[in-house]
mmCIF file of C-alpha atoms in Angstrom:
data_model
loop_
_atom_site.group_PDB
_atom_site.id
_atom_site.type_symbol
_atom_site.label_atom_id
_atom_site.label_comp_id
_atom_site.label_asym_id
_atom_site.label_seq_id
_atom_site.Cartn_x
_atom_site.Cartn_y
_atom_site.Cartn_z
ATOM 1 C CA MET A 522 40.434 -4.577 53.958
ATOM 2 C CA ASN A 523 39.261 -1.444 55.793
ATOM 3 C CA LYS A 524 35.812 -1.958 57.381
ATOM 4 C CA ASN A 525 34.565 1.430 56.209
ATOM 5 C CA TYR A 526 35.652 0.575 52.709
ATOM 6 C CA ARG A 527 33.826 -2.766 52.857
ATOM 7 C CA ALA A 528 30.669 -1.029 54.068
ATOM 8 C CA SER A 529 30.699 1.549 51.312
ATOM 9 C CA TYR A 530 31.409 -1.204 48.811
ATOM 10 C CA LYS A 531 28.324 -3.102 49.976
ATOM 11 C CA ILE A 532 26.235 0.069 49.775
ATOM 12 C CA ALA A 533 27.462 0.652 46.230
ATOM 13 C CA ILE A 534 26.551 -2.891 45.242
ATOM 14 C CA GLY A 535 23.145 -2.472 46.878
ATOM 15 C CA PHE A 536 22.510 0.741 44.986
ATOM 16 C CA ALA A 537 23.573 -0.848 41.677
ATOM 17 C CA LEU A 538 21.228 -3.778 42.242
ATOM 18 C CA PHE A 539 18.407 -1.404 43.129
ATOM 19 C CA ALA A 540 19.065 0.597 39.939
ATOM 20 C CA LEU A 541 19.050 -2.575 37.853
ATOM 21 C CA LEU A 542 15.790 -3.647 39.437
ATOM 22 C CA ALA A 543 14.304 -0.211 38.782
ATOM 23 C CA VAL A 544 15.344 -0.344 35.136
ATOM 24 C CA TYR A 545 14.648 -3.976 34.354
ATOM 25 C CA GLY A 546 12.019 -4.760 36.938
ATOM 26 C CA TYR A 547 9.469 -2.535 35.208
ATOM 27 C CA HIS A 548 10.194 -4.236 31.894
ATOM 28 C CA TYR A 549 9.822 -7.740 33.301
ATOM 29 C CA ALA A 550 6.743 -6.758 35.276
ATOM 30 C CA ASN A 551 5.145 -5.604 32.053
ATOM 31 C CA LEU A 552 6.334 -8.751 30.335
ATOM 32 C CA PHE A 553 4.620 -10.804 33.042
ATOM 33 C CA LEU A 554 1.439 -8.734 33.261
ATOM 34 C CA LEU A 555 0.950 -7.741 29.612
ATOM 35 C CA GLY A 556 2.824 -10.341 27.635
ATOM 36 C CA ARG A 557 1.341 -13.574 28.942
ATOM 37 C CA GLU A 558 -1.737 -13.732 26.743
ATOM 38 C CA HIS A 559 -1.778 -14.703 23.089
ATOM 39 C CA PHE A 560 -4.182 -12.838 20.829
ATOM 40 C CA PRO A 561 -5.148 -13.819 17.269
ATOM 41 C CA ARG A 562 -4.375 -11.326 14.530
ATOM 42 C CA LEU A 563 -7.044 -8.723 13.977
ATOM 43 C CA VAL A 564 -8.935 -7.928 10.802
ATOM 44 C CA PRO A 565 -9.016 -4.147 10.145
ATOM 45 C CA GLY A 566 -12.203 -2.262 10.993
ATOM 46 C CA ASN A 567 -13.400 1.346 10.705
ATOM 47 C CA VAL A 568 -10.864 2.661 13.226
ATOM 48 C CA ASN A 569 -7.424 1.046 13.250
ATOM 49 C CA ILE A 570 -3.950 1.400 14.634
ATOM 50 C CA VAL A 571 -1.742 -0.438 12.192
ATOM 51 C CA GLY A 572 1.873 -1.379 12.915
ATOM 52 C CA LEU A 573 4.558 -1.037 10.249
ATOM 53 C CA ASP A 574 7.858 -2.900 10.368
ATOM 54 C CA THR A 575 10.249 -0.242 9.057
ATOM 55 C CA SER A 576 13.091 -2.764 8.744
ATOM 56 C CA ALA A 577 11.447 -3.616 5.416
ATOM 57 C CA GLY A 578 13.095 -0.416 4.160
ATOM 58 C CA TYR A 579 10.086 1.871 3.853
ATOM 59 C CA GLY A 580 7.988 4.279 5.863
ATOM 60 C CA ILE A 581 4.667 6.052 5.506
ATOM 61 C CA LEU A 582 4.395 9.813 5.381
ATOM 62 C CA VAL A 583 0.981 11.381 6.051
ATOM 63 C CA GLU A 584 0.398 14.777 4.427
ATOM 64 C CA ASN A 585 -3.021 16.447 4.194
ATOM 65 C CA ARG A 586 -4.878 13.194 4.910
ATOM 66 C CA VAL A 587 -2.963 11.405 2.139
ATOM 67 C CA ALA A 588 -0.590 8.543 2.917
ATOM 68 C CA LYS A 589 2.514 8.074 0.811
ATOM 69 C CA LEU A 590 4.796 5.081 0.781
ATOM 70 C CA VAL A 591 8.371 6.353 0.973
ATOM 71 C CA MET A 592 11.108 3.933 -0.002
ATOM 72 C CA GLY A 593 14.750 4.286 0.898
ATOM 73 C CA SER A 594 17.265 5.853 -1.472
ATOM 74 C CA GLY A 595 17.393 3.967 -4.723
ATOM 75 C CA GLY A 596 13.660 3.383 -4.749
ATOM 76 C CA SER A 597 13.720 -0.105 -3.308
ATOM 77 C CA PHE A 598 13.083 -2.028 -0.118
ATOM 78 C CA GLY A 599 16.226 -2.854 1.737
ATOM 79 C CA PRO A 600 17.636 -3.815 5.141
ATOM 80 C CA GLY A 601 17.765 -1.210 7.858
ATOM 81 C CA LYS A 602 15.062 0.746 9.631
ATOM 82 C CA MET A 603 13.893 4.094 8.301
ATOM 83 C CA ASN A 604 13.577 6.694 11.041
ATOM 84 C CA GLU A 605 11.461 9.850 11.115
ATOM 85 C CA LYS A 606 14.270 12.081 9.848
ATOM 86 C CA ASP A 607 15.098 9.659 7.031
ATOM 87 C CA LEU A 608 11.431 9.530 6.075
ATOM 88 C CA GLU A 609 11.025 13.291 5.679
ATOM 89 C CA SER A 610 14.331 13.838 3.872
ATOM 90 C CA SER A 611 14.372 10.702 1.711
ATOM 91 C CA ASP A 612 14.936 11.161 -2.001
ATOM 92 C CA GLY A 613 13.548 7.702 -2.690
ATOM 93 C CA ASP A 614 10.394 6.912 -4.630
ATOM 94 C CA ARG A 615 7.053 8.007 -3.197
ATOM 95 C CA HIS A 616 3.884 6.150 -4.065
ATOM 96 C CA PHE A 617 0.339 7.093 -3.113
ATOM 97 C CA ILE A 618 -1.193 4.408 -0.902
ATOM 98 C CA PRO A 619 -4.975 4.035 -1.002
ATOM 99 C CA ILE A 620 -5.319 3.313 2.718
ATOM 100 C CA LYS A 621 -8.991 2.337 2.596
ATOM 101 C CA ASP A 622 -8.322 -0.171 -0.180
ATOM 102 C CA MET A 623 -5.248 -1.526 1.603
ATOM 103 C CA LEU A 624 -7.284 -2.227 4.745
ATOM 104 C CA GLN A 625 -10.160 -3.766 2.808
ATOM 105 C CA GLY A 626 -7.633 -5.798 0.825
ATOM 106 C CA MET A 627 -6.288 -7.154 4.123
ATOM 107 C CA GLN A 628 -9.856 -8.377 4.726
ATOM 108 C CA GLY A 629 -9.794 -10.251 1.400
ATOM 109 C CA ASN A 630 -11.770 -7.760 -0.715
ATOM 110 C CA VAL A 631 -10.576 -8.474 -4.284
ATOM 111 C CA PRO A 632 -11.550 -5.153 -5.982
ATOM 112 C CA SER A 633 -9.895 -3.189 -3.167
ATOM 113 C CA LEU A 634 -6.776 -5.346 -3.225
ATOM 114 C CA SER A 635 -6.633 -4.938 -7.012
ATOM 115 C CA TYR A 636 -6.778 -1.147 -6.738
ATOM 116 C CA PHE A 637 -4.121 -1.249 -4.006
ATOM 117 C CA VAL A 638 -1.768 -3.165 -6.340
ATOM 118 C CA GLN A 639 -2.607 -0.903 -9.263
ATOM 119 C CA ARG A 640 -1.806 2.340 -7.428
ATOM 120 C CA LEU A 641 1.410 1.027 -5.903
ATOM 121 C CA ASN A 642 2.527 0.341 -9.471
ATOM 122 C CA ASP A 643 1.639 3.925 -10.432
ATOM 123 C CA ILE A 644 -1.215 2.817 -12.680
ATOM 124 C CA SER A 645 -3.856 5.525 -12.670
ATOM 125 C CA ASP A 646 -7.457 5.210 -13.786
ATOM 126 C CA ASP A 647 -6.670 8.024 -16.213
ATOM 127 C CA ASP A 648 -4.321 5.609 -18.018
ATOM 128 C CA LEU A 649 -7.151 3.157 -18.672
ATOM 129 C CA PRO A 650 -9.589 4.022 -21.501
ATOM 130 C CA PRO A 651 -13.071 3.373 -20.091
ATOM 131 C CA ASP A 652 -14.448 2.015 -23.377
ATOM 132 C CA ALA A 653 -11.577 -0.342 -24.198
ATOM 133 C CA PRO A 654 -12.435 -4.053 -24.374
ATOM 134 C CA VAL A 655 -10.974 -6.025 -21.465
ATOM 135 C CA TRP A 656 -8.950 -9.162 -22.145
ATOM 136 C CA LYS A 657 -7.865 -11.524 -19.398
ATOM 137 C CA THR A 658 -4.364 -12.894 -19.892
ATOM 138 C CA GLU A 659 -5.833 -16.393 -19.644
ATOM 139 C CA ASP A 660 -8.019 -15.746 -22.722
ATOM 140 C CA ILE A 661 -5.145 -14.113 -24.592
ATOM 141 C CA GLU A 662 -3.072 -17.245 -24.052
ATOM 142 C CA LYS A 663 -5.925 -19.405 -25.387
ATOM 143 C CA ALA A 664 -6.247 -17.175 -28.454
ATOM 144 C CA ILE A 665 -2.542 -17.390 -29.202
ATOM 145 C CA LYS A 666 -2.479 -21.157 -28.697
ATOM 146 C CA GLY A 667 -5.212 -21.747 -31.251
ATOM 147 C CA ASP A 668 -8.725 -20.974 -30.006
ATOM 148 C CA ASP A 669 -10.120 -19.731 -33.336
ATOM 149 C CA ALA A 670 -13.045 -17.730 -31.917
ATOM 150 C CA LEU A 671 -10.900 -15.933 -29.348
ATOM 151 C CA ARG A 672 -8.108 -15.386 -31.886
ATOM 152 C CA LYS A 673 -10.492 -13.755 -34.362
ATOM 153 C CA LYS A 674 -11.965 -11.476 -31.700
ATOM 154 C CA LEU A 675 -8.526 -10.505 -30.381
ATOM 155 C CA VAL A 676 -7.246 -9.600 -33.854
ATOM 156 C CA GLU A 677 -10.306 -7.430 -34.481
ATOM 157 C CA ASP A 678 -9.968 -5.668 -31.114
ATOM 158 C CA ILE A 679 -6.288 -4.808 -31.580
ATOM 159 C CA ASN A 680 -6.703 -4.261 -35.357
ATOM 160 C CA VAL A 681 -3.470 -6.117 -36.098
ATOM 161 C CA ASN A 682 -2.745 -9.709 -37.053
ATOM 162 C CA LEU A 683 -0.695 -11.710 -34.600
ATOM 163 C CA ASP A 684 2.239 -11.603 -37.060
ATOM 164 C CA GLY A 685 2.310 -7.787 -36.650
ATOM 165 C CA THR A 686 0.754 -6.902 -40.015
ATOM 166 C CA PRO A 687 -2.251 -4.540 -40.162
ATOM 167 C CA LEU A 688 -5.747 -5.537 -41.190
ATOM 168 C CA ASP A 689 -7.211 -4.253 -44.450
ATOM 169 C CA HIS A 690 -9.572 -2.043 -42.442
ATOM 170 C CA LEU A 691 -9.417 0.105 -39.311
ATOM 171 C CA HIS A 692 -11.695 0.086 -36.313
ATOM 172 C CA LYS A 693 -11.659 3.535 -34.735
ATOM 173 C CA SER A 694 -12.102 2.006 -31.272
ATOM 174 C CA ALA A 695 -8.784 0.177 -31.700
ATOM 175 C CA LEU A 696 -7.095 3.450 -32.612
ATOM 176 C CA GLN A 697 -8.631 5.387 -29.749
ATOM 177 C CA ASN A 698 -8.726 2.785 -26.973
ATOM 178 C CA GLY A 699 -6.602 -0.247 -27.732
ATOM 179 C CA ILE A 700 -7.414 -3.009 -25.259
ATOM 180 C CA LEU A 701 -7.052 -3.451 -21.503
ATOM 181 C CA ILE A 702 -5.126 -6.518 -20.419
ATOM 182 C CA ASP A 703 -6.311 -7.972 -17.113
ATOM 183 C CA THR A 704 -3.473 -9.747 -15.281
ATOM 184 C CA PRO A 705 -3.922 -11.969 -12.198
ATOM 185 C CA VAL A 706 -1.585 -11.061 -9.321
ATOM 186 C CA PRO A 707 -1.705 -13.616 -6.478
ATOM 187 C CA LEU A 708 -1.000 -12.205 -3.015
ATOM 188 C CA THR A 709 -0.839 -13.820 0.408
ATOM 189 C CA ILE A 710 -2.836 -12.124 3.144
ATOM 190 C CA THR A 711 -3.136 -13.000 6.817
ATOM 191 C CA HIS A 712 -6.863 -13.185 7.463
ATOM 192 C CA GLY A 713 -7.420 -13.518 11.176
ATOM 193 C CA ALA A 714 -5.381 -16.535 12.267
ATOM 194 C CA THR A 715 -4.866 -18.033 8.805
ATOM 195 C CA LYS A 716 -2.936 -17.183 5.667
ATOM 196 C CA ARG A 717 -4.622 -17.443 2.308
ATOM 197 C CA THR A 718 -3.987 -16.471 -1.290
ATOM 198 C CA VAL A 719 -6.156 -13.791 -2.859
ATOM 199 C CA VAL A 720 -5.810 -13.023 -6.560
ATOM 200 C CA ALA A 721 -5.866 -9.332 -7.425
ATOM 201 C CA ARG A 722 -6.646 -8.338 -11.029
ATOM 202 C CA VAL A 723 -4.619 -5.492 -12.509
ATOM 203 C CA LYS A 724 -5.588 -3.820 -15.783
ATOM 204 C CA ARG A 725 -3.108 -2.127 -18.126
ATOM 205 C CA SER A 726 -3.519 -0.574 -21.533
ATOM 206 C CA TYR A 727 -2.095 -2.111 -24.715
ATOM 207 C CA HIS A 728 -1.798 -0.553 -28.172
ATOM 208 C CA PRO A 729 0.028 -2.451 -30.943
ATOM 209 C CA ILE A 730 3.117 -0.590 -32.158
ATOM 210 C CA PHE A 731 1.587 -0.191 -35.626
ATOM 211 C CA ILE A 732 -1.598 1.385 -34.248
ATOM 212 C CA SER A 733 0.464 3.659 -31.980
ATOM 213 C CA ALA A 734 2.432 4.837 -35.035
ATOM 214 C CA VAL A 735 -0.807 5.818 -36.827
ATOM 215 C CA GLU A 736 -1.989 7.575 -33.670
ATOM 216 C CA ASN A 737 1.285 9.522 -33.444
ATOM 217 C CA ASP A 738 0.967 10.596 -37.076
ATOM 218 C CA LEU A 739 -2.424 12.091 -36.265
ATOM 219 C CA ASN A 740 -1.403 13.650 -32.961
ATOM 220 C CA GLY A 741 -2.469 17.285 -32.703
ATOM 221 C CA LYS A 742 -4.229 17.220 -36.058
ATOM 222 C CA TRP A 743 -7.903 17.557 -36.794
ATOM 223 C CA ALA A 744 -8.545 14.178 -38.430
ATOM 224 C CA ASN A 745 -11.547 13.105 -40.468
ATOM 225 C CA ASP A 746 -12.084 9.586 -41.738
ATOM 226 C CA GLN A 747 -10.173 10.303 -44.937
ATOM 227 C CA MET A 748 -7.089 11.584 -43.130
ATOM 228 C CA ILE A 749 -7.147 8.619 -40.759
ATOM 229 C CA ALA A 750 -7.365 6.212 -43.723
ATOM 230 C CA THR A 751 -4.484 7.992 -45.470
ATOM 231 C CA GLN A 752 -2.179 7.788 -42.439
ATOM 232 C CA TYR A 753 -3.160 4.154 -41.861
ATOM 233 C CA ALA A 754 -2.262 3.274 -45.454
ATOM 234 C CA ALA A 755 1.024 5.202 -45.209
ATOM 235 C CA GLU A 756 2.144 3.304 -42.093
ATOM 236 C CA ALA A 757 1.090 0.008 -43.716
ATOM 237 C CA GLN A 758 3.291 0.820 -46.728
ATOM 238 C CA LYS A 759 6.286 1.604 -44.475
ATOM 239 C CA LEU A 760 5.857 -1.793 -42.872
ATOM 240 C CA LYS A 761 5.592 -3.501 -46.245
ATOM 241 C CA ASP A 762 8.722 -1.717 -47.544
ATOM 242 C CA GLY A 763 10.709 -2.702 -44.457
ATOM 243 C CA GLN A 764 11.075 0.886 -43.224
ATOM 244 C CA THR A 765 9.555 -0.165 -39.907
ATOM 245 C CA GLN A 766 9.753 -3.457 -38.043
ATOM 246 C CA LYS A 767 6.861 -5.796 -37.415
ATOM 247 C CA GLU A 768 5.990 -6.286 -33.774
ATOM 248 C CA ASN A 769 6.080 -9.735 -32.207
ATOM 249 C CA VAL A 770 2.507 -9.368 -30.992
ATOM 250 C CA PRO A 771 2.175 -12.733 -29.174
ATOM 251 C CA GLU A 772 5.406 -12.158 -27.264
ATOM 252 C CA ARG A 773 4.339 -8.709 -26.147
ATOM 253 C CA LEU A 774 0.846 -9.833 -25.167
ATOM 254 C CA LEU A 775 2.171 -12.771 -23.143
ATOM 255 C CA SER A 776 4.656 -10.497 -21.375
ATOM 256 C CA PHE A 777 1.729 -8.943 -19.481
ATOM 257 C CA ALA A 778 1.070 -12.281 -17.755
ATOM 258 C CA SER A 779 4.748 -12.887 -16.961
ATOM 259 C CA ASP A 780 4.886 -9.432 -15.349
ATOM 260 C CA ALA A 781 2.608 -10.491 -12.467
ATOM 261 C CA LYS A 782 5.501 -11.171 -10.098
ATOM 262 C CA ARG A 783 6.876 -7.655 -10.530
ATOM 263 C CA LEU A 784 3.430 -6.107 -10.036
ATOM 264 C CA GLY A 785 2.950 -7.970 -6.762
ATOM 265 C CA ARG A 786 6.420 -7.439 -5.296
ATOM 266 C CA VAL A 787 5.937 -4.130 -3.441
ATOM 267 C CA PRO A 788 2.301 -4.791 -2.407
ATOM 268 C CA GLN A 789 3.285 -8.183 -0.978
ATOM 269 C CA GLN A 790 6.207 -6.718 0.958
ATOM 270 C CA ILE A 791 3.873 -4.164 2.510
ATOM 271 C CA LEU A 792 1.265 -6.790 3.389
ATOM 272 C CA ASP A 793 3.996 -8.938 4.967
ATOM 273 C CA SER A 794 5.299 -6.082 7.104
ATOM 274 C CA ILE A 795 2.008 -4.636 8.338
ATOM 275 C CA THR A 796 -0.099 -5.705 11.322
ATOM 276 C CA CYS A 797 -3.488 -4.518 12.507
ATOM 277 C CA VAL A 798 -2.629 -3.952 16.181
ATOM 278 C CA ILE A 799 -5.865 -2.316 17.311
ATOM 279 C CA ASN A 800 -9.307 -1.833 15.820
ATOM 280 C CA GLU A 801 -12.388 -0.111 17.227
ATOM 281 C CA ASN A 802 -13.174 -3.130 19.417
ATOM 282 C CA GLN A 803 -10.164 -2.341 21.623
ATOM 283 C CA ILE A 804 -10.879 1.408 21.905
ATOM 284 C CA THR A 805 -13.088 2.921 24.606
ATOM 285 C CA GLY A 806 -12.931 6.585 23.572
ATOM 286 C CA ALA A 807 -10.779 9.495 22.478
ATOM 287 C CA ARG A 808 -10.103 13.128 23.291
ATOM 288 C CA TYR A 809 -7.646 15.800 22.255
ATOM 289 C CA VAL A 810 -5.868 18.689 23.933
ATOM 290 C CA PRO A 811 -4.247 21.797 22.423
ATOM 291 C CA VAL A 812 -0.566 22.444 23.059
ATOM 292 C CA ASP A 813 1.093 25.833 22.588
ATOM 293 C CA THR A 814 4.510 25.798 20.901
ATOM 294 C CA PRO A 815 6.846 28.567 19.672
ATOM 295 C CA LYS A 816 5.643 27.817 16.155
ATOM 296 C CA GLY A 817 1.949 27.872 17.028
ATOM 297 C CA LYS A 818 -0.704 25.568 18.403
ATOM 298 C CA VAL A 819 -0.530 21.813 17.876
ATOM 299 C CA TYR A 820 -2.729 19.037 19.243
ATOM 300 C CA SER A 821 -2.296 15.794 21.126
ATOM 301 C CA LEU A 822 -4.747 13.010 20.359
ATOM 302 C CA LEU A 823 -5.376 10.631 23.274
ATOM 303 C CA ILE A 824 -6.974 7.265 22.586
ATOM 304 C CA SER A 825 -8.232 5.167 25.498
ATOM 305 C CA LEU A 826 -7.749 1.419 25.172
ATOM 306 C CA THR A 827 -9.464 -1.580 26.686
ATOM 307 C CA ASP A 828 -7.454 -4.009 28.785
ATOM 308 C CA GLU A 829 -7.021 -6.203 25.721
ATOM 309 C CA GLY A 830 -6.025 -3.186 23.633
ATOM 310 C CA THR A 831 -3.391 -2.189 26.193
ATOM 311 C CA LYS A 832 -1.926 -5.688 26.132
ATOM 312 C CA ARG A 833 -1.962 -5.856 22.343
ATOM 313 C CA MET A 834 -0.268 -2.474 22.057
ATOM 314 C CA TRP A 835 2.460 -3.384 24.531
ATOM 315 C CA GLN A 836 3.073 -6.764 22.924
ATOM 316 C CA PHE A 837 3.491 -5.110 19.540
ATOM 317 C CA SER A 838 5.573 -2.120 20.632
ATOM 318 C CA ASN A 839 7.875 -3.990 23.030
ATOM 319 C CA ASP A 840 11.294 -4.276 21.349
ATOM 320 C CA ARG A 841 9.968 -2.428 18.291
ATOM 321 C CA VAL A 842 11.459 1.004 18.834
ATOM 322 C CA GLY A 843 11.828 2.645 15.444
ATOM 323 C CA ASP A 844 8.793 1.023 13.850
ATOM 324 C CA GLN A 845 5.718 3.060 12.898
ATOM 325 C CA LEU A 846 2.069 3.122 13.884
ATOM 326 C CA LEU A 847 -0.516 4.276 11.367
ATOM 327 C CA LEU A 848 -3.829 5.585 12.701
ATOM 328 C CA THR A 849 -6.676 5.273 10.200
ATOM 329 C CA VAL A 850 -10.260 6.430 10.631
ATOM 330 C CA ARG A 851 -12.855 5.431 8.012
ATOM 331 C CA GLY A 852 -10.056 4.628 5.565
ATOM 332 C CA VAL A 853 -8.321 7.999 5.989
ATOM 333 C CA ALA A 854 -4.743 8.222 7.256
ATOM 334 C CA ILE A 855 -4.682 10.456 10.337
ATOM 335 C CA ALA A 856 -1.119 10.125 11.628
ATOM 336 C CA ALA A 857 1.924 7.866 11.363
ATOM 337 C CA PRO A 858 4.048 8.312 14.515
ATOM 338 C CA PHE A 859 7.226 6.369 15.192
ATOM 339 C CA ILE A 860 7.509 4.178 18.292
ATOM 340 C CA ASP A 861 10.147 5.565 20.664
ATOM 341 C CA HIS A 862 9.434 3.265 23.642
ATOM 342 C CA ALA A 863 7.288 0.313 24.648
ATOM 343 C CA LEU A 864 3.681 1.467 25.006
ATOM 344 C CA SER A 865 2.158 0.066 28.186
ATOM 345 C CA SER A 866 -0.392 2.746 29.123
ATOM 346 C CA ASN A 867 -4.119 2.298 28.621
ATOM 347 C CA GLU A 868 -4.125 5.691 26.882
ATOM 348 C CA LEU A 869 -2.168 6.107 23.647
ATOM 349 C CA GLU A 870 -0.992 9.655 22.934
ATOM 350 C CA ILE A 871 -0.197 10.903 19.444
ATOM 351 C CA THR A 872 1.487 14.301 19.612
ATOM 352 C CA ARG A 873 2.313 17.241 17.329
ATOM 353 C CA MET A 874 -0.792 17.025 15.159
ATOM 354 C CA GLU A 875 -1.348 20.331 13.369
ATOM 355 C CA ASP A 876 -4.819 20.071 11.803
ATOM 356 C CA GLU A 877 -7.452 20.559 14.535
ATOM 357 C CA SER A 878 -10.335 19.712 12.195
ATOM 358 C CA LEU A 879 -8.681 16.381 11.359
ATOM 359 C CA VAL A 880 -8.064 15.596 15.033
ATOM 360 C CA LYS A 881 -11.599 16.597 16.020
ATOM 361 C CA ASP A 882 -13.106 14.491 13.248
ATOM 362 C CA ALA A 883 -11.057 11.490 14.407
ATOM 363 C CA VAL A 884 -12.191 11.983 18.013
ATOM 364 C CA ASP A 885 -15.846 12.381 17.013
ATOM 365 C CA THR A 886 -15.754 9.280 14.824
ATOM 366 C CA ILE A 887 -14.054 7.135 17.465
ATOM 367 C CA ASN A 888 -16.497 8.223 20.179
ATOM 368 C CA GLU A 889 -19.480 7.803 17.862
ATOM 369 C CA LYS A 890 -18.419 4.254 16.965
ATOM 370 C CA ARG A 891 -17.990 3.445 20.644
ATOM 371 C CA ALA A 892 -21.406 4.894 21.531
ATOM 372 C CA GLN A 893 -23.038 2.748 18.832
ATOM 373 C CA LYS A 894 -21.461 -0.388 20.316
ATOM 374 C CA ASN A 895 -22.807 0.496 23.763
#
């Protein structure tokens, strides 16, 4: 073999090895320096950077300080990461996420976790009559199985016998409000280093079919007591004559309890795929800088991290390209950027933020919280 050829061959090999070291050496150096320590999972605080595993088939879109859960096409969780373009163009279901309640629910707060489950199932407070009597599914089951006192009270509250026939009188509250059925929804949360079950309580409205029929007859009409009594009697006669079918009241009431698994499905999948990466204890300060673009001014938010925060951020982001980070300040969603590389700097930069007042408020809050700790 020609000596000159052998020399150039050796140089080529040397250059290739140097390139490999340049590419992979930095990665393994970070792995050695930043990845050696094990940190327990954090409980969310007032300022958080939360990590989202987008392979669960969903992403979070932040618009005007409101966070929305965006599912993939078909409105369901599924395999495959959702990227930024998919998120903005998705025709899948969008659900409002109460961020503050989600974070407090991760801490084990039952009312917050309950509201989190309620909203992810598109149950609004407007759907729940404030004056309706509340029945736990556990008490409904006792009433149906033979607890005479509970059975009597339940029948009076819904104004229908359990065999679907109407009572010989009408309580206006039953017509106007029905009842609220309170269903337990058990969820598993990771609280610090341990997993535990927390039972959320979700309320939904129930009107017997017979009472709903009377209400529909009166819809849009000015109704005095006489008119209400007349329509009530008319619907009772239809039932008696077989023109309408009696409702299987016990079956329908018990279905609320059996629905707990469905109610908890999406909330549990979110809780399983979310991690509090950083809270205010790993942040030393924040600042922002304006950036001019052809479409106008945008802002970059820069968050300084402690040594522990830097390590936590790298450990989470390493090999997680395509996942999301959600920045929350006092329970408000600020931004939800996607991870495009492992984050090993002690200053995290979130770019292309358009609302200066939102960015400034985040910076002021972060710095204020840090000043209070010092």
